[in-house]
Amino acid sequence: MTALPFEFDILESQVDGVPAEVQPAFQYGLALLLVELDRLTDVSVAGADVARFRTPEGSEFELPNPHLSPAQTSMTVEHLRWLLVGRGLI
């Protein structure tokens, strides 16, 4: 496994103060946004407690799968898009 992509450092600075219980949802949402932007590939097994992602260079990393509903997942991804893209960070 490898270190998280740099976008996760950006996320950390943007959600400073968010309760620790919520942070995995934001990390997972960011990973899904990066998949959508073709910066990562989701190589997870559906339903697993851990989500696995691959960078374009072939490195893989894991995140806790928060098992959000589709609506919660969509809301999280869209919030992150607004937060990060709106500030020109990704």
Short mmCIF file of N, CA and C in Angstrom, two decimals:
data_model
loop_
_atom_site.label_atom_id
_atom_site.label_comp_id
_atom_site.label_asym_id
_atom_site.label_seq_id
_atom_site.Cartn_x
_atom_site.Cartn_y
_atom_site.Cartn_z
N MET A 1 0.84 -1.18 0.00
CA MET A 1 0.00 0.00 0.00
C MET A 1 0.89 1.25 0.00
N THR A 2 0.32 2.33 -0.46
CA THR A 2 1.07 3.56 -0.59
C THR A 2 0.37 4.68 0.19
N ALA A 3 1.05 5.80 0.27
CA ALA A 3 0.46 6.97 0.91
C ALA A 3 -0.71 7.48 0.06
N LEU A 4 -1.60 8.21 0.68
CA LEU A 4 -2.74 8.77 -0.03
C LEU A 4 -2.29 9.83 -1.03
N PRO A 5 -2.99 9.98 -2.15
CA PRO A 5 -2.67 11.05 -3.11
C PRO A 5 -2.76 12.43 -2.45
N PHE A 6 -2.08 13.41 -3.05
CA PHE A 6 -1.98 14.75 -2.47
C PHE A 6 -3.34 15.41 -2.23
N GLU A 7 -4.35 15.03 -3.00
CA GLU A 7 -5.67 15.64 -2.83
C GLU A 7 -6.22 15.41 -1.42
N PHE A 8 -5.78 14.35 -0.78
CA PHE A 8 -6.24 14.07 0.58
C PHE A 8 -5.65 15.05 1.59
N ASP A 9 -4.44 15.54 1.32
CA ASP A 9 -3.87 16.60 2.15
C ASP A 9 -4.68 17.88 2.02
N ILE A 10 -5.10 18.17 0.80
CA ILE A 10 -5.94 19.34 0.55
C ILE A 10 -7.26 19.19 1.30
N LEU A 11 -7.86 18.01 1.20
CA LEU A 11 -9.12 17.76 1.90
C LEU A 11 -8.97 17.99 3.39
N GLU A 12 -7.90 17.46 3.96
CA GLU A 12 -7.69 17.59 5.40
C GLU A 12 -7.70 19.05 5.83
N SER A 13 -7.06 19.90 5.07
CA SER A 13 -7.02 21.32 5.43
C SER A 13 -8.38 21.99 5.26
N GLN A 14 -9.20 21.47 4.38
CA GLN A 14 -10.51 22.08 4.11
C GLN A 14 -11.59 21.64 5.10
N VAL A 15 -11.44 20.48 5.68
CA VAL A 15 -12.46 19.98 6.62
C VAL A 15 -11.94 19.93 8.05
N ASP A 16 -10.93 20.75 8.32
CA ASP A 16 -10.39 20.83 9.68
C ASP A 16 -11.54 21.15 10.65
N GLY A 17 -11.62 20.41 11.71
CA GLY A 17 -12.68 20.63 12.70
C GLY A 17 -13.89 19.75 12.52
N VAL A 18 -13.97 19.00 11.42
CA VAL A 18 -15.07 18.06 11.21
C VAL A 18 -14.89 16.91 12.20
N PRO A 19 -15.96 16.45 12.83
CA PRO A 19 -15.82 15.35 13.79
C PRO A 19 -15.13 14.13 13.15
N ALA A 20 -14.32 13.46 13.96
CA ALA A 20 -13.55 12.31 13.48
C ALA A 20 -14.44 11.23 12.88
N GLU A 21 -15.66 11.09 13.38
CA GLU A 21 -16.57 10.06 12.88
C GLU A 21 -17.01 10.33 11.44
N VAL A 22 -16.93 11.59 11.02
CA VAL A 22 -17.39 11.98 9.68
C VAL A 22 -16.26 11.94 8.66
N GLN A 23 -15.04 12.03 9.11
CA GLN A 23 -13.91 12.10 8.19
C GLN A 23 -13.82 10.94 7.21
N PRO A 24 -14.09 9.68 7.60
CA PRO A 24 -14.04 8.61 6.60
C PRO A 24 -15.02 8.81 5.45
N ALA A 25 -16.17 9.39 5.71
CA ALA A 25 -17.13 9.65 4.64
C ALA A 25 -16.58 10.67 3.65
N PHE A 26 -15.91 11.70 4.16
CA PHE A 26 -15.31 12.69 3.27
C PHE A 26 -14.14 12.09 2.49
N GLN A 27 -13.32 11.27 3.13
CA GLN A 27 -12.22 10.63 2.42
C GLN A 27 -12.74 9.72 1.31
N TYR A 28 -13.74 8.94 1.65
CA TYR A 28 -14.34 8.03 0.66
C TYR A 28 -14.97 8.84 -0.48
N GLY A 29 -15.68 9.90 -0.12
CA GLY A 29 -16.28 10.76 -1.15
C GLY A 29 -15.24 11.38 -2.06
N LEU A 30 -14.11 11.81 -1.48
CA LEU A 30 -13.04 12.38 -2.31
C LEU A 30 -12.49 11.32 -3.25
N ALA A 31 -12.30 10.12 -2.76
CA ALA A 31 -11.80 9.05 -3.62
C ALA A 31 -12.77 8.81 -4.79
N LEU A 32 -14.07 8.81 -4.50
CA LEU A 32 -15.05 8.62 -5.58
C LEU A 32 -15.03 9.78 -6.57
N LEU A 33 -14.85 11.00 -6.07
CA LEU A 33 -14.74 12.16 -6.95
C LEU A 33 -13.51 12.01 -7.84
N LEU A 34 -12.40 11.56 -7.28
CA LEU A 34 -11.20 11.36 -8.07
C LEU A 34 -11.36 10.23 -9.08
N VAL A 35 -12.15 9.23 -8.75
CA VAL A 35 -12.48 8.18 -9.74
C VAL A 35 -13.25 8.82 -10.89
N GLU A 36 -14.22 9.64 -10.55
CA GLU A 36 -15.02 10.32 -11.57
C GLU A 36 -14.14 11.19 -12.48
N LEU A 37 -13.11 11.80 -11.90
CA LEU A 37 -12.20 12.67 -12.65
C LEU A 37 -11.07 11.89 -13.32
N ASP A 38 -11.14 10.55 -13.28
CA ASP A 38 -10.13 9.67 -13.87
C ASP A 38 -8.75 9.84 -13.24
N ARG A 39 -8.72 10.21 -11.97
CA ARG A 39 -7.44 10.32 -11.26
C ARG A 39 -7.19 9.08 -10.39
N LEU A 40 -8.21 8.27 -10.20
CA LEU A 40 -8.11 7.00 -9.48
C LEU A 40 -8.99 5.98 -10.14
N THR A 41 -8.75 4.71 -9.84
CA THR A 41 -9.60 3.61 -10.25
C THR A 41 -10.08 2.92 -8.98
N ASP A 42 -11.36 2.65 -8.90
CA ASP A 42 -11.93 1.92 -7.77
C ASP A 42 -11.75 0.44 -8.05
N VAL A 43 -11.00 -0.23 -7.20
CA VAL A 43 -10.77 -1.67 -7.37
C VAL A 43 -11.32 -2.44 -6.17
N SER A 44 -12.33 -1.86 -5.53
CA SER A 44 -12.93 -2.46 -4.34
C SER A 44 -13.77 -3.67 -4.69
N VAL A 45 -13.99 -4.48 -3.69
CA VAL A 45 -14.95 -5.56 -3.75
C VAL A 45 -16.25 -5.00 -3.18
N ALA A 46 -17.33 -5.10 -3.93
CA ALA A 46 -18.62 -4.54 -3.49
C ALA A 46 -19.00 -5.06 -2.11
N GLY A 47 -19.41 -4.14 -1.25
CA GLY A 47 -19.88 -4.50 0.08
C GLY A 47 -18.79 -4.69 1.12
N ALA A 48 -17.54 -4.61 0.72
CA ALA A 48 -16.43 -4.81 1.68
C ALA A 48 -16.37 -3.64 2.66
N ASP A 49 -15.78 -3.87 3.81
CA ASP A 49 -15.63 -2.82 4.81
C ASP A 49 -14.47 -1.89 4.50
N VAL A 50 -13.64 -2.28 3.54
CA VAL A 50 -12.50 -1.47 3.11
C VAL A 50 -12.62 -1.25 1.61
N ALA A 51 -12.45 0.01 1.20
CA ALA A 51 -12.46 0.34 -0.22
C ALA A 51 -11.02 0.47 -0.70
N ARG A 52 -10.74 -0.07 -1.85
CA ARG A 52 -9.38 -0.04 -2.40
C ARG A 52 -9.40 0.76 -3.70
N PHE A 53 -8.38 1.61 -3.83
CA PHE A 53 -8.26 2.47 -5.00
C PHE A 53 -6.86 2.37 -5.58
N ARG A 54 -6.75 2.60 -6.89
CA ARG A 54 -5.46 2.52 -7.59
C ARG A 54 -5.19 3.84 -8.29
N THR A 55 -3.97 4.34 -8.13
CA THR A 55 -3.55 5.55 -8.82
C THR A 55 -3.19 5.20 -10.27
N PRO A 56 -3.08 6.20 -11.15
CA PRO A 56 -2.67 5.92 -12.53
C PRO A 56 -1.28 5.27 -12.61
N GLU A 57 -0.44 5.50 -11.59
CA GLU A 57 0.90 4.91 -11.57
C GLU A 57 0.88 3.45 -11.11
N GLY A 58 -0.28 2.98 -10.64
CA GLY A 58 -0.41 1.59 -10.23
C GLY A 58 -0.33 1.35 -8.73
N SER A 59 -0.08 2.38 -7.94
CA SER A 59 -0.06 2.24 -6.49
C SER A 59 -1.48 2.10 -5.97
N GLU A 60 -1.64 1.30 -4.93
CA GLU A 60 -2.97 1.11 -4.35
C GLU A 60 -2.97 1.56 -2.89
N PHE A 61 -4.14 1.99 -2.44
CA PHE A 61 -4.34 2.35 -1.04
C PHE A 61 -5.76 1.98 -0.65
N GLU A 62 -5.97 1.89 0.65
CA GLU A 62 -7.27 1.51 1.18
C GLU A 62 -7.82 2.60 2.08
N LEU A 63 -9.14 2.69 2.10
CA LEU A 63 -9.88 3.58 2.99
C LEU A 63 -11.02 2.79 3.61
N PRO A 64 -11.44 3.17 4.81
CA PRO A 64 -12.63 2.54 5.36
C PRO A 64 -13.83 2.85 4.45
N ASN A 65 -14.66 1.85 4.20
CA ASN A 65 -15.88 2.05 3.44
C ASN A 65 -16.97 2.43 4.43
N PRO A 66 -17.47 3.67 4.38
CA PRO A 66 -18.46 4.10 5.36
C PRO A 66 -19.86 3.54 5.10
N HIS A 67 -20.05 2.79 4.03
CA HIS A 67 -21.34 2.19 3.68
C HIS A 67 -22.46 3.23 3.70
N LEU A 68 -22.25 4.32 2.98
CA LEU A 68 -23.26 5.35 2.86
C LEU A 68 -24.34 4.92 1.89
N SER A 69 -25.53 5.47 2.07
CA SER A 69 -26.58 5.23 1.10
C SER A 69 -26.20 5.93 -0.21
N PRO A 70 -26.81 5.56 -1.33
CA PRO A 70 -26.51 6.26 -2.58
C PRO A 70 -26.75 7.77 -2.48
N ALA A 71 -27.79 8.17 -1.79
CA ALA A 71 -28.08 9.61 -1.63
C ALA A 71 -26.99 10.29 -0.81
N GLN A 72 -26.56 9.66 0.26
CA GLN A 72 -25.50 10.24 1.09
C GLN A 72 -24.19 10.31 0.33
N THR A 73 -23.89 9.28 -0.43
CA THR A 73 -22.68 9.27 -1.24
C THR A 73 -22.70 10.40 -2.24
N SER A 74 -23.81 10.55 -2.95
CA SER A 74 -23.94 11.61 -3.94
C SER A 74 -23.81 12.99 -3.30
N MET A 75 -24.45 13.18 -2.16
CA MET A 75 -24.39 14.45 -1.46
C MET A 75 -22.96 14.77 -1.03
N THR A 76 -22.25 13.78 -0.52
CA THR A 76 -20.87 13.98 -0.09
C THR A 76 -19.97 14.33 -1.26
N VAL A 77 -20.09 13.59 -2.36
CA VAL A 77 -19.27 13.85 -3.54
C VAL A 77 -19.56 15.25 -4.09
N GLU A 78 -20.83 15.62 -4.17
CA GLU A 78 -21.17 16.94 -4.69
C GLU A 78 -20.69 18.06 -3.77
N HIS A 79 -20.75 17.84 -2.47
CA HIS A 79 -20.24 18.85 -1.53
C HIS A 79 -18.74 19.02 -1.72
N LEU A 80 -18.03 17.91 -1.85
CA LEU A 80 -16.58 17.98 -2.06
C LEU A 80 -16.25 18.65 -3.39
N ARG A 81 -17.02 18.35 -4.41
CA ARG A 81 -16.80 19.01 -5.72
C ARG A 81 -16.94 20.52 -5.55
N TRP A 82 -18.01 20.93 -4.89
CA TRP A 82 -18.25 22.36 -4.66
C TRP A 82 -17.10 22.97 -3.85
N LEU A 83 -16.71 22.27 -2.80
CA LEU A 83 -15.68 22.78 -1.90
C LEU A 83 -14.32 22.90 -2.59
N LEU A 84 -13.90 21.86 -3.23
CA LEU A 84 -12.55 21.80 -3.79
C LEU A 84 -12.44 22.41 -5.18
N VAL A 85 -13.37 22.11 -6.06
CA VAL A 85 -13.31 22.66 -7.41
C VAL A 85 -13.61 24.16 -7.35
N GLY A 86 -14.59 24.54 -6.54
CA GLY A 86 -14.94 25.95 -6.42
C GLY A 86 -13.78 26.81 -5.93
N ARG A 87 -12.87 26.21 -5.20
CA ARG A 87 -11.68 26.93 -4.71
C ARG A 87 -10.47 26.70 -5.59
N GLY A 88 -10.67 26.00 -6.70
CA GLY A 88 -9.58 25.75 -7.64
C GLY A 88 -8.52 24.80 -7.11
N LEU A 89 -8.91 23.93 -6.17
CA LEU A 89 -7.95 23.03 -5.56
C LEU A 89 -7.81 21.71 -6.29
N ILE A 90 -8.82 21.31 -7.02
CA ILE A 90 -8.70 20.12 -7.86
C ILE A 90 -9.39 20.40 -9.18
#
